[in-house]
Short mmCIF file of N, CA and C in Angstrom, two decimals:
data_model
loop_
_atom_site.label_atom_id
_atom_site.label_comp_id
_atom_site.label_asym_id
_atom_site.label_seq_id
_atom_site.Cartn_x
_atom_site.Cartn_y
_atom_site.Cartn_z
N UNK A 11 -6.74 5.21 -39.42
CA UNK A 11 -7.06 5.65 -38.31
C UNK A 11 -7.00 4.55 -37.40
N UNK A 12 -6.74 4.89 -36.19
CA UNK A 12 -5.04 3.98 -35.48
C UNK A 12 -6.18 3.53 -34.47
N UNK A 13 -6.36 1.42 -34.30
CA UNK A 13 -6.10 0.46 -33.34
C UNK A 13 -6.51 1.41 -31.56
N UNK A 14 -6.89 1.55 -31.64
CA UNK A 14 -7.08 1.46 -29.81
C UNK A 14 -6.75 0.47 -29.41
N UNK A 15 -5.70 0.10 -28.08
CA UNK A 15 -5.57 -1.51 -27.34
C UNK A 15 -7.27 -2.13 -26.43
N UNK A 16 -7.44 -2.81 -26.44
CA UNK A 16 -8.18 -3.25 -25.09
C UNK A 16 -8.12 -2.91 -24.52
N UNK A 17 -9.22 -1.72 -23.11
CA UNK A 17 -8.59 -2.42 -21.84
C UNK A 17 -8.85 -3.20 -21.11
N UNK A 18 -8.23 -3.61 -19.95
CA UNK A 18 -7.74 -4.85 -19.40
C UNK A 18 -7.69 -4.62 -17.57
N UNK A 19 -9.18 -5.36 -17.19
CA UNK A 19 -8.65 -5.34 -16.24
C UNK A 19 -8.62 -6.39 -15.16
N UNK A 20 -7.85 -6.15 -14.07
CA UNK A 20 -7.00 -7.08 -12.87
C UNK A 20 -7.44 -6.48 -11.86
N UNK A 21 -7.95 -7.55 -10.54
CA UNK A 21 -8.16 -7.46 -9.66
C UNK A 21 -7.35 -7.89 -8.62
N UNK A 22 -7.35 -7.23 -7.31
CA UNK A 22 -6.43 -8.20 -6.50
C UNK A 22 -6.89 -8.88 -5.74
N UNK A 23 -6.04 -9.93 -6.06
CA UNK A 23 -6.10 -11.27 -5.47
C UNK A 23 -5.73 -11.11 -3.51
N UNK A 24 -6.51 -11.12 -2.47
CA UNK A 24 -6.50 -10.73 -1.21
C UNK A 24 -5.88 -12.06 -0.78
N UNK A 25 -6.21 -12.93 -1.15
CA UNK A 25 -5.61 -14.42 -1.02
C UNK A 25 -3.94 -14.36 -0.77
N UNK A 26 -3.47 -14.15 -1.83
CA UNK A 26 -2.26 -14.25 -2.74
C UNK A 26 -1.17 -12.75 -2.38
N UNK A 27 -2.16 -11.81 -1.56
CA UNK A 27 -1.06 -10.40 -1.71
C UNK A 27 -0.77 -10.20 -0.01
N UNK A 28 -0.19 -9.38 0.21
CA UNK A 28 0.02 -8.71 1.52
C UNK A 28 1.06 -7.76 1.02
N UNK A 29 -0.07 -6.36 2.12
CA UNK A 29 0.21 -4.77 1.97
C UNK A 29 1.09 -4.92 3.08
N UNK A 30 2.28 -4.31 3.91
CA UNK A 30 2.88 -4.05 4.93
C UNK A 30 3.62 -2.74 5.09
N UNK A 31 3.79 -2.30 6.15
CA UNK A 31 4.86 -1.34 6.63
C UNK A 31 5.24 -1.45 7.78
N UNK A 32 6.57 -0.83 8.00
CA UNK A 32 7.68 -1.33 8.79
C UNK A 32 8.20 0.28 9.12
N UNK A 33 8.48 0.15 10.32
CA UNK A 33 8.38 1.27 11.19
C UNK A 33 9.97 1.70 11.97
N UNK A 34 10.59 1.85 12.38
CA UNK A 34 12.01 1.97 13.46
C UNK A 34 10.70 2.46 14.56
N UNK A 35 11.33 1.72 15.82
CA UNK A 35 10.70 2.04 16.70
C UNK A 35 12.49 1.93 17.67
N UNK A 36 12.18 3.01 18.17
CA UNK A 36 12.98 3.82 19.55
C UNK A 36 14.17 3.80 18.81
N UNK A 37 14.03 3.60 17.42
CA UNK A 37 15.64 3.36 16.38
C UNK A 37 16.20 2.67 16.42
N UNK A 38 16.18 1.63 17.15
CA UNK A 38 16.76 0.33 17.06
C UNK A 38 16.30 -1.18 16.78
N UNK A 39 15.03 -0.43 16.38
CA UNK A 39 14.21 -2.31 15.68
C UNK A 39 12.88 -1.47 14.80
N UNK A 40 13.14 -2.84 14.05
CA UNK A 40 11.57 -2.55 12.89
C UNK A 40 10.90 -3.68 13.52
N UNK A 41 8.72 -2.14 13.76
CA UNK A 41 8.04 -3.21 14.00
C UNK A 41 7.31 -3.12 12.67
N UNK A 42 6.51 -3.96 12.06
CA UNK A 42 5.69 -4.39 10.93
C UNK A 42 4.62 -4.85 11.33
N UNK A 43 3.83 -4.29 10.18
CA UNK A 43 2.43 -4.03 10.54
C UNK A 43 1.64 -4.48 9.53
N UNK A 44 0.30 -4.94 9.14
CA UNK A 44 -0.22 -5.10 8.06
C UNK A 44 -1.62 -5.18 8.16
N UNK A 45 -2.18 -4.64 6.87
CA UNK A 45 -3.41 -4.35 6.71
C UNK A 45 -4.55 -5.97 5.84
N UNK A 46 -5.38 -6.51 6.86
CA UNK A 46 -5.54 -7.75 6.46
C UNK A 46 -6.89 -7.93 5.54
N UNK A 47 -7.38 -6.60 5.51
CA UNK A 47 -8.95 -6.36 4.70
C UNK A 47 -8.49 -5.47 3.97
N UNK A 48 -8.29 -5.21 2.08
CA UNK A 48 -7.88 -4.77 1.35
C UNK A 48 -8.34 -4.79 -0.23
N UNK A 49 -9.01 -4.26 -0.90
CA UNK A 49 -9.19 -3.93 -2.30
C UNK A 49 -8.41 -3.23 -3.29
N UNK A 50 -8.59 -3.65 -5.21
CA UNK A 50 -8.77 -2.68 -5.85
C UNK A 50 -8.04 -3.49 -7.06
N UNK A 51 -7.92 -2.72 -8.24
CA UNK A 51 -7.97 -3.22 -8.79
C UNK A 51 -7.04 -1.49 -10.26
N UNK A 52 -6.76 -2.63 -11.15
CA UNK A 52 -5.59 -2.04 -12.20
C UNK A 52 -6.25 -1.87 -13.81
N UNK A 53 -6.15 -1.52 -14.77
CA UNK A 53 -7.00 -1.17 -15.80
C UNK A 53 -5.24 -1.02 -16.59
N UNK A 54 -5.00 -1.47 -17.60
CA UNK A 54 -4.21 -1.30 -18.38
C UNK A 54 -5.17 -1.71 -20.16
N UNK A 55 -3.98 -1.01 -20.88
CA UNK A 55 -3.59 -1.09 -22.42
C UNK A 55 -3.75 -2.87 -22.72
N UNK A 56 -4.66 -3.53 -23.09
CA UNK A 56 -4.09 -5.45 -23.53
C UNK A 56 -3.73 -5.30 -22.26
N UNK A 57 -2.27 -6.11 -22.52
CA UNK A 57 -1.95 -7.06 -21.41
C UNK A 57 -0.74 -6.05 -20.72
N UNK A 58 -0.49 -4.78 -21.43
CA UNK A 58 0.81 -3.68 -20.93
C UNK A 58 0.49 -3.27 -20.06
N UNK A 59 1.29 -2.89 -18.99
CA UNK A 59 1.23 -2.50 -17.56
C UNK A 59 2.06 -1.03 -17.25
N UNK A 60 2.52 -0.41 -18.70
CA UNK A 60 3.31 1.21 -18.78
C UNK A 60 1.69 1.60 -19.39
N UNK A 61 2.00 2.67 -18.71
CA UNK A 61 0.69 3.79 -18.61
C UNK A 61 -0.74 3.20 -17.84
N UNK A 62 -0.70 2.02 -17.06
CA UNK A 62 -1.80 1.87 -16.10
C UNK A 62 -2.67 2.43 -15.53
N UNK A 63 -3.93 2.36 -15.39
CA UNK A 63 -4.29 2.86 -13.61
C UNK A 63 -4.75 2.74 -12.53
N UNK A 64 -4.67 2.80 -11.98
CA UNK A 64 -4.21 1.66 -10.31
C UNK A 64 -5.49 2.28 -9.38
N UNK A 65 -5.95 2.20 -8.67
CA UNK A 65 -7.07 2.21 -7.01
C UNK A 65 -7.01 0.96 -6.05
N UNK A 66 -6.39 1.13 -5.22
CA UNK A 66 -5.95 0.76 -3.53
C UNK A 66 -7.01 1.69 -2.55
N UNK A 67 -6.94 0.43 -1.44
CA UNK A 67 -8.12 0.64 -0.63
C UNK A 67 -7.70 0.02 0.53
N UNK A 68 -7.52 0.02 2.05
CA UNK A 68 -7.21 -0.47 3.05
C UNK A 68 -7.63 -0.20 4.10
N UNK A 69 -8.58 -0.91 4.60
CA UNK A 69 -9.57 -0.81 6.00
C UNK A 69 -8.85 -0.72 7.06
N UNK A 70 -9.28 0.28 7.35
CA UNK A 70 -7.77 0.92 8.84
C UNK A 70 -8.18 -0.16 9.92
N UNK A 71 -9.48 -0.58 10.53
CA UNK A 71 -9.65 -1.54 11.58
C UNK A 71 -8.66 -2.99 10.81
N UNK A 72 -8.42 -3.08 10.07
CA UNK A 72 -8.17 -4.49 9.82
C UNK A 72 -6.49 -4.93 9.80
N UNK A 73 -5.82 -3.47 10.98
CA UNK A 73 -4.57 -3.08 11.14
C UNK A 73 -4.22 -3.92 11.76
N UNK A 74 -3.13 -4.71 11.42
CA UNK A 74 -2.31 -5.80 12.72
C UNK A 74 -0.90 -5.94 12.63
N UNK A 75 -0.38 -5.28 14.07
CA UNK A 75 1.42 -5.70 13.98
C UNK A 75 1.29 -6.48 15.14
N UNK A 76 0.53 -7.68 15.29
CA UNK A 76 0.24 -9.07 15.75
C UNK A 76 0.43 -8.93 17.68
N UNK A 77 -0.06 -7.34 18.36
CA UNK A 77 -0.01 -6.89 19.19
C UNK A 77 -1.11 -6.11 19.67
N UNK A 78 -2.39 -6.41 19.87
CA UNK A 78 -3.71 -5.99 20.21
C UNK A 78 -3.67 -4.71 20.98
N UNK A 79 -2.56 -4.43 21.78
CA UNK A 79 -2.73 -3.10 22.05
C UNK A 79 -1.66 -1.90 21.61
N UNK A 80 -0.71 -2.06 20.88
CA UNK A 80 -0.15 -1.62 19.88
C UNK A 80 -1.55 -1.66 18.89
N UNK A 81 -2.05 -2.40 18.21
CA UNK A 81 -2.80 -1.98 16.97
C UNK A 81 -4.19 -0.76 17.75
N UNK A 82 -4.44 -1.26 18.78
CA UNK A 82 -5.77 0.09 19.59
C UNK A 82 -4.99 1.15 19.22
N UNK A 83 -4.16 1.39 19.75
CA UNK A 83 -2.93 3.18 20.14
C UNK A 83 -3.59 3.57 18.12
N UNK A 84 -2.58 2.78 16.89
CA UNK A 84 -2.80 2.51 16.51
C UNK A 84 -3.85 3.01 15.28
N UNK A 85 -5.12 2.51 15.90
CA UNK A 85 -7.04 2.60 15.41
C UNK A 85 -7.22 4.23 16.35
N UNK A 86 -6.51 4.53 17.05
CA UNK A 86 -6.62 5.38 17.70
C UNK A 86 -6.57 6.77 17.07
N UNK A 87 -7.30 8.19 17.21
CA UNK A 87 -6.73 9.23 17.06
C UNK A 87 -5.23 9.69 17.29
N UNK A 88 -4.33 9.33 17.85
CA UNK A 88 -3.20 9.33 17.86
C UNK A 88 -2.56 8.98 17.15
N UNK A 89 -3.13 8.21 16.00
CA UNK A 89 -2.29 7.95 14.52
C UNK A 89 -3.94 8.00 13.42
N UNK A 90 -4.49 6.76 13.28
CA UNK A 90 -4.79 6.26 12.07
C UNK A 90 -6.48 6.69 12.36
N UNK A 91 -7.62 7.02 13.60
CA UNK A 91 -7.99 7.59 14.33
C UNK A 91 -9.59 6.85 13.05
N UNK A 92 -9.31 5.29 13.21
CA UNK A 92 -10.25 4.17 12.55
C UNK A 92 -11.37 4.45 12.70
N UNK A 93 -11.55 5.16 13.54
CA UNK A 93 -13.28 5.31 13.54
C UNK A 93 -14.36 6.97 12.85
N UNK A 94 -13.27 7.60 12.85
CA UNK A 94 -13.51 9.16 12.18
C UNK A 94 -13.45 8.32 9.87
N UNK A 95 -11.79 8.10 10.19
CA UNK A 95 -11.35 7.66 8.91
C UNK A 95 -11.11 6.08 8.55
N UNK A 96 -12.03 5.22 8.00
CA UNK A 96 -12.18 3.87 8.08
C UNK A 96 -10.92 3.07 6.95
N UNK A 97 -10.70 4.36 5.98
CA UNK A 97 -10.12 3.53 4.58
C UNK A 97 -8.60 4.48 4.37
N UNK A 98 -7.98 4.18 4.20
CA UNK A 98 -6.70 4.47 3.11
C UNK A 98 -6.70 3.98 2.05
N UNK A 99 -6.57 4.94 1.19
CA UNK A 99 -6.73 4.96 -0.20
C UNK A 99 -6.05 5.44 -1.11
N UNK A 100 -5.06 4.29 -2.51
CA UNK A 100 -4.19 5.36 -3.22
C UNK A 100 -5.07 4.96 -4.16
N UNK A 101 -4.70 6.19 -5.57
CA UNK A 101 -4.82 6.61 -7.08
C UNK A 101 -3.49 6.66 -7.93
N UNK A 102 -3.35 6.60 -8.68
CA UNK A 102 -2.71 6.36 -9.12
C UNK A 102 -2.66 7.73 -10.02
N UNK A 103 -1.51 8.11 -10.85
CA UNK A 103 -1.65 9.22 -12.06
C UNK A 103 -0.43 8.79 -13.32
N UNK A 104 0.00 7.84 -12.82
CA UNK A 104 1.08 7.71 -13.88
C UNK A 104 1.84 6.12 -13.35
N UNK A 105 1.67 5.18 -14.21
CA UNK A 105 2.51 4.03 -14.30
C UNK A 105 3.85 4.47 -15.62
N UNK A 106 5.02 4.10 -14.97
CA UNK A 106 6.21 4.10 -15.55
C UNK A 106 6.93 3.46 -16.10
N UNK A 107 7.42 3.01 -17.20
CA UNK A 107 8.21 1.71 -17.29
C UNK A 107 9.82 2.22 -17.32
N UNK A 108 10.88 1.47 -16.58
CA UNK A 108 11.65 2.13 -16.32
C UNK A 108 13.47 1.18 -16.77
N UNK A 109 12.67 0.03 -16.75
CA UNK A 109 13.60 -1.43 -17.48
C UNK A 109 12.53 -2.18 -17.35
N UNK A 110 13.33 -3.57 -17.52
CA UNK A 110 13.03 -4.79 -17.89
C UNK A 110 11.98 -5.01 -16.40
N UNK A 111 11.21 -5.61 -16.75
CA UNK A 111 10.13 -5.66 -15.39
C UNK A 111 10.36 -4.33 -13.94
N UNK A 112 10.90 -3.37 -14.77
CA UNK A 112 10.87 -2.34 -13.48
C UNK A 112 9.93 -0.89 -13.94
N UNK A 113 8.92 -0.13 -13.27
CA UNK A 113 8.29 -0.06 -12.88
C UNK A 113 8.59 1.23 -12.36
N UNK A 114 7.87 2.69 -12.25
CA UNK A 114 7.32 3.55 -11.34
C UNK A 114 6.21 4.22 -11.18
N UNK A 115 5.03 4.05 -10.26
CA UNK A 115 3.81 4.76 -10.03
C UNK A 115 3.80 5.40 -9.36
N UNK A 116 2.99 6.25 -9.99
CA UNK A 116 3.28 8.22 -8.64
C UNK A 116 1.32 8.14 -8.52
N UNK A 117 1.26 8.72 -7.11
CA UNK A 117 -0.16 8.81 -7.08
C UNK A 117 -0.37 9.00 -6.08
N UNK A 118 -1.73 8.85 -5.90
CA UNK A 118 -2.16 10.36 -4.51
C UNK A 118 -2.73 9.48 -3.17
N UNK A 119 -1.77 9.29 -2.05
CA UNK A 119 -2.03 8.49 -0.82
C UNK A 119 -2.82 9.23 0.08
N UNK A 120 -4.23 8.69 -0.38
CA UNK A 120 -4.94 9.40 1.47
C UNK A 120 -5.10 8.58 2.85
N UNK A 121 -4.51 9.32 3.47
CA UNK A 121 -4.77 9.07 4.91
C UNK A 121 -5.75 10.31 6.22
N UNK A 122 -6.08 9.81 7.12
CA UNK A 122 -7.14 10.55 7.73
C UNK A 122 -7.61 12.59 6.78
N UNK A 123 -7.82 11.84 5.35
CA UNK A 123 -8.75 12.40 4.86
C UNK A 123 -7.65 13.85 4.40
N UNK A 124 -5.86 13.48 4.68
CA UNK A 124 -5.03 14.17 4.05
C UNK A 124 -4.44 13.41 2.73
N UNK A 125 -4.14 13.73 1.47
CA UNK A 125 -4.05 13.70 0.45
C UNK A 125 -2.25 14.15 0.18
N UNK A 126 -1.30 13.09 -0.03
CA UNK A 126 0.03 13.00 -0.54
C UNK A 126 0.18 12.78 -1.70
N UNK A 127 0.91 13.62 -2.77
CA UNK A 127 1.62 12.90 -4.00
C UNK A 127 2.75 11.60 -3.30
N UNK A 128 2.82 10.24 -3.37
CA UNK A 128 3.92 9.61 -3.43
C UNK A 128 3.93 8.89 -4.82
N UNK A 129 5.73 8.00 -4.72
CA UNK A 129 6.53 7.76 -6.12
C UNK A 129 6.62 5.95 -5.28
N UNK A 130 6.24 5.08 -5.90
CA UNK A 130 6.78 3.94 -5.05
C UNK A 130 7.59 3.95 -6.31
N UNK A 131 8.49 2.45 -6.37
CA UNK A 131 8.95 1.46 -7.08
C UNK A 131 7.92 0.15 -6.85
N UNK A 132 8.22 -0.44 -8.47
CA UNK A 132 7.32 -1.55 -8.29
C UNK A 132 8.15 -2.49 -9.69
N UNK A 133 8.30 -3.57 -9.39
CA UNK A 133 9.08 -5.34 -9.27
C UNK A 133 8.07 -5.75 -10.51
N UNK A 134 7.72 -5.74 -11.68
CA UNK A 134 6.61 -6.96 -12.62
C UNK A 134 7.38 -8.75 -11.81
N UNK A 135 7.04 -9.63 -11.38
CA UNK A 135 7.41 -10.62 -11.12
C UNK A 135 6.83 -11.85 -12.45
N UNK A 136 5.90 -10.97 -13.16
CA UNK A 136 5.62 -11.85 -14.53
C UNK A 136 4.12 -12.55 -14.75
N UNK A 137 3.85 -13.18 -15.61
CA UNK A 137 2.42 -13.04 -15.83
C UNK A 137 2.03 -14.54 -16.18
N UNK A 138 1.30 -15.18 -15.76
CA UNK A 138 1.31 -16.61 -15.59
C UNK A 138 -0.01 -17.39 -15.73
N UNK A 139 -0.94 -18.35 -16.16
CA UNK A 139 -2.13 -19.21 -16.10
C UNK A 139 -2.02 -19.64 -15.04
N UNK A 140 -3.18 -19.75 -13.64
CA UNK A 140 -2.88 -20.74 -12.50
C UNK A 140 -3.76 -22.27 -13.37
N UNK A 141 -3.83 -23.22 -12.48
CA UNK A 141 -4.54 -24.15 -12.82
C UNK A 141 -5.41 -24.48 -13.13
N UNK A 142 -6.16 -22.94 -12.58
CA UNK A 142 -8.08 -22.94 -12.71
C UNK A 142 -7.89 -22.24 -13.99
N UNK A 143 -7.28 -22.23 -15.18
CA UNK A 143 -7.40 -21.41 -16.37
C UNK A 143 -7.35 -19.41 -16.07
N UNK A 144 -7.02 -19.55 -14.43
CA UNK A 144 -7.06 -17.64 -14.56
C UNK A 144 -5.11 -17.14 -14.65
N UNK A 145 -5.33 -16.17 -15.52
CA UNK A 145 -4.11 -15.15 -16.05
C UNK A 145 -3.92 -14.03 -14.39
N UNK A 146 -2.64 -14.73 -13.67
CA UNK A 146 -2.02 -13.83 -12.66
C UNK A 146 -1.50 -12.87 -13.28
N UNK A 147 -0.93 -11.70 -12.39
CA UNK A 147 -0.09 -10.97 -12.64
C UNK A 147 1.28 -10.80 -11.24
N UNK A 148 1.90 -10.88 -10.97
CA UNK A 148 2.53 -10.76 -9.73
C UNK A 148 3.49 -9.35 -9.41
N UNK A 149 3.86 -8.84 -8.26
CA UNK A 149 4.36 -7.28 -8.61
C UNK A 149 4.93 -7.41 -7.26
N UNK A 150 6.17 -6.47 -6.82
CA UNK A 150 6.69 -5.48 -5.35
C UNK A 150 6.68 -5.11 -5.44
N UNK A 151 6.37 -3.95 -4.67
CA UNK A 151 6.15 -2.53 -4.91
C UNK A 151 6.63 -2.14 -3.16
N UNK A 152 7.33 -0.78 -3.57
CA UNK A 152 8.11 -0.57 -2.28
C UNK A 152 8.01 0.80 -2.21
N UNK A 153 7.87 1.90 -1.10
CA UNK A 153 8.01 2.94 -1.32
C UNK A 153 8.51 3.66 0.35
N UNK A 154 8.24 4.41 0.27
CA UNK A 154 8.43 5.85 2.01
C UNK A 154 7.58 6.62 1.73
N UNK A 155 6.76 7.15 2.92
CA UNK A 155 6.45 8.01 3.29
C UNK A 155 6.39 8.34 4.99
N UNK A 156 6.32 10.24 4.80
CA UNK A 156 6.73 11.10 6.41
C UNK A 156 5.44 10.27 6.79
N UNK A 157 5.01 9.64 8.59
CA UNK A 157 4.16 9.72 8.46
C UNK A 157 3.34 10.94 9.08
N UNK A 158 4.26 12.28 9.69
CA UNK A 158 3.35 13.05 10.13
C UNK A 158 2.97 14.16 9.36
N UNK A 159 2.98 13.34 7.74
CA UNK A 159 2.64 14.21 6.76
C UNK A 159 1.69 14.20 6.45
N UNK A 160 0.57 12.82 7.54
CA UNK A 160 -0.59 12.45 7.30
C UNK A 160 -1.65 12.72 8.50
N UNK A 161 -0.98 13.27 9.52
CA UNK A 161 -1.67 13.91 10.27
C UNK A 161 -1.36 12.64 11.52
N UNK A 162 -0.57 11.53 11.48
CA UNK A 162 0.09 10.26 12.17
C UNK A 162 1.29 10.84 13.18
N UNK A 163 0.43 12.22 14.16
CA UNK A 163 1.90 12.80 14.88
C UNK A 163 2.60 11.86 16.38
N UNK A 164 1.57 11.57 16.96
CA UNK A 164 1.98 11.04 18.15
C UNK A 164 3.40 10.20 17.84
N UNK A 165 4.42 11.00 18.93
CA UNK A 165 5.11 10.31 19.75
C UNK A 165 5.85 10.50 21.09
N UNK A 166 6.33 9.40 21.85
CA UNK A 166 7.42 9.63 22.36
C UNK A 166 8.51 9.77 22.42
N UNK A 167 9.59 10.34 23.75
CA UNK A 167 10.35 10.08 24.21
C UNK A 167 11.17 9.57 25.16
N UNK A 168 11.83 8.59 25.13
CA UNK A 168 12.46 7.61 25.50
C UNK A 168 13.39 8.34 26.50
N UNK A 169 13.81 8.20 27.90
CA UNK A 169 14.18 8.73 29.06
C UNK A 169 15.56 9.23 28.41
N UNK A 170 16.27 8.30 27.76
CA UNK A 170 17.21 8.86 27.14
C UNK A 170 17.33 10.13 26.21
N UNK A 171 15.72 10.87 25.64
CA UNK A 171 16.07 11.31 25.19
C UNK A 171 15.08 11.26 23.30
N UNK A 172 15.13 9.61 22.99
CA UNK A 172 15.19 9.60 21.84
C UNK A 172 13.88 9.25 21.58
N UNK A 173 13.37 9.06 20.43
CA UNK A 173 12.08 9.36 19.38
C UNK A 173 11.73 7.84 19.89
N UNK A 174 10.64 7.57 19.93
CA UNK A 174 9.93 6.58 20.12
C UNK A 174 9.65 5.73 18.91
N UNK A 175 9.04 6.28 17.60
CA UNK A 175 7.98 6.25 16.65
C UNK A 175 9.08 7.11 15.51
N UNK A 176 9.48 6.37 14.46
CA UNK A 176 10.44 6.80 13.80
C UNK A 176 9.33 7.77 12.69
N UNK A 177 9.94 8.62 12.28
CA UNK A 177 8.81 9.47 10.83
C UNK A 177 8.74 8.77 9.18
N UNK A 178 9.81 8.02 9.00
CA UNK A 178 9.96 7.44 8.06
C UNK A 178 8.91 6.21 8.47
N UNK A 179 8.05 5.65 7.32
CA UNK A 179 7.38 4.32 7.27
C UNK A 179 8.07 3.85 6.09
N UNK A 180 7.84 2.57 6.12
CA UNK A 180 8.11 1.82 4.66
C UNK A 180 7.14 1.03 4.35
N UNK A 181 6.35 1.31 3.33
CA UNK A 181 5.69 0.53 2.60
C UNK A 181 6.39 -0.71 1.64
N UNK A 182 5.55 -1.50 1.73
CA UNK A 182 6.29 -3.26 1.23
C UNK A 182 4.99 -3.92 0.59
N UNK A 183 4.40 -3.75 -0.39
CA UNK A 183 3.39 -4.73 -0.82
C UNK A 183 4.23 -5.91 -1.80
N UNK A 184 3.74 -7.06 -1.59
CA UNK A 184 3.35 -7.77 -2.32
C UNK A 184 2.12 -8.41 -2.93
N UNK A 185 1.76 -7.66 -4.48
CA UNK A 185 0.97 -8.30 -5.05
C UNK A 185 0.48 -9.32 -6.41
N UNK A 186 -0.89 -9.57 -5.89
CA UNK A 186 -1.11 -10.80 -7.07
C UNK A 186 -2.27 -10.37 -7.76
N UNK A 187 -2.51 -9.58 -9.30
CA UNK A 187 -3.11 -9.60 -10.00
C UNK A 187 -3.78 -10.71 -10.49
N UNK A 188 -5.21 -10.67 -10.55
CA UNK A 188 -6.21 -11.44 -11.48
C UNK A 188 -6.62 -10.98 -12.72
N UNK A 189 -6.49 -11.88 -13.61
CA UNK A 189 -7.33 -10.54 -15.42
C UNK A 189 -8.86 -11.12 -14.71
N UNK A 190 -9.68 -9.90 -15.01
CA UNK A 190 -10.93 -9.81 -15.34
C UNK A 190 -11.93 -10.82 -16.25
N UNK A 191 -12.53 -11.27 -16.01
CA UNK A 191 -13.09 -11.18 -17.97
C UNK A 191 -14.13 -10.50 -18.01
#
């Protein structure tokens, strides 16, 4: 009979994590936004992150691009429709180790009740015990999505006929997890 690894639960530490997105504006500059309210957890076999499962959600109303008028437009039905779809979620299907500290996570991202498969690159920064005895693990996560596939379809054209907002959105997450007892 083989021994099975003990399941370990890790939770996102929101005070030491950032959930950002970047999108080209008029194809000449980049606008950065973030979600200020989010939560999630990861479940591992022991302390090994390969084959982990992950769940994450963000509150659409916490979206912040440092420009209130733009934030209001992004929360409207032209984009996220925060009133009808208040959360975006991600649920992993697989976490695969690709090399030393390098993983790929695949899963289902849901925005506006539209669910699509996404693949994200993960860089594991390490695990450490903090001054209070908490075990923490750090990750940088990056990927890209096409916003129009999730119903975020609004766009405009400049006088020269250029698109105002790129379809491609870069996802950048710096996540610190805390091992649960």
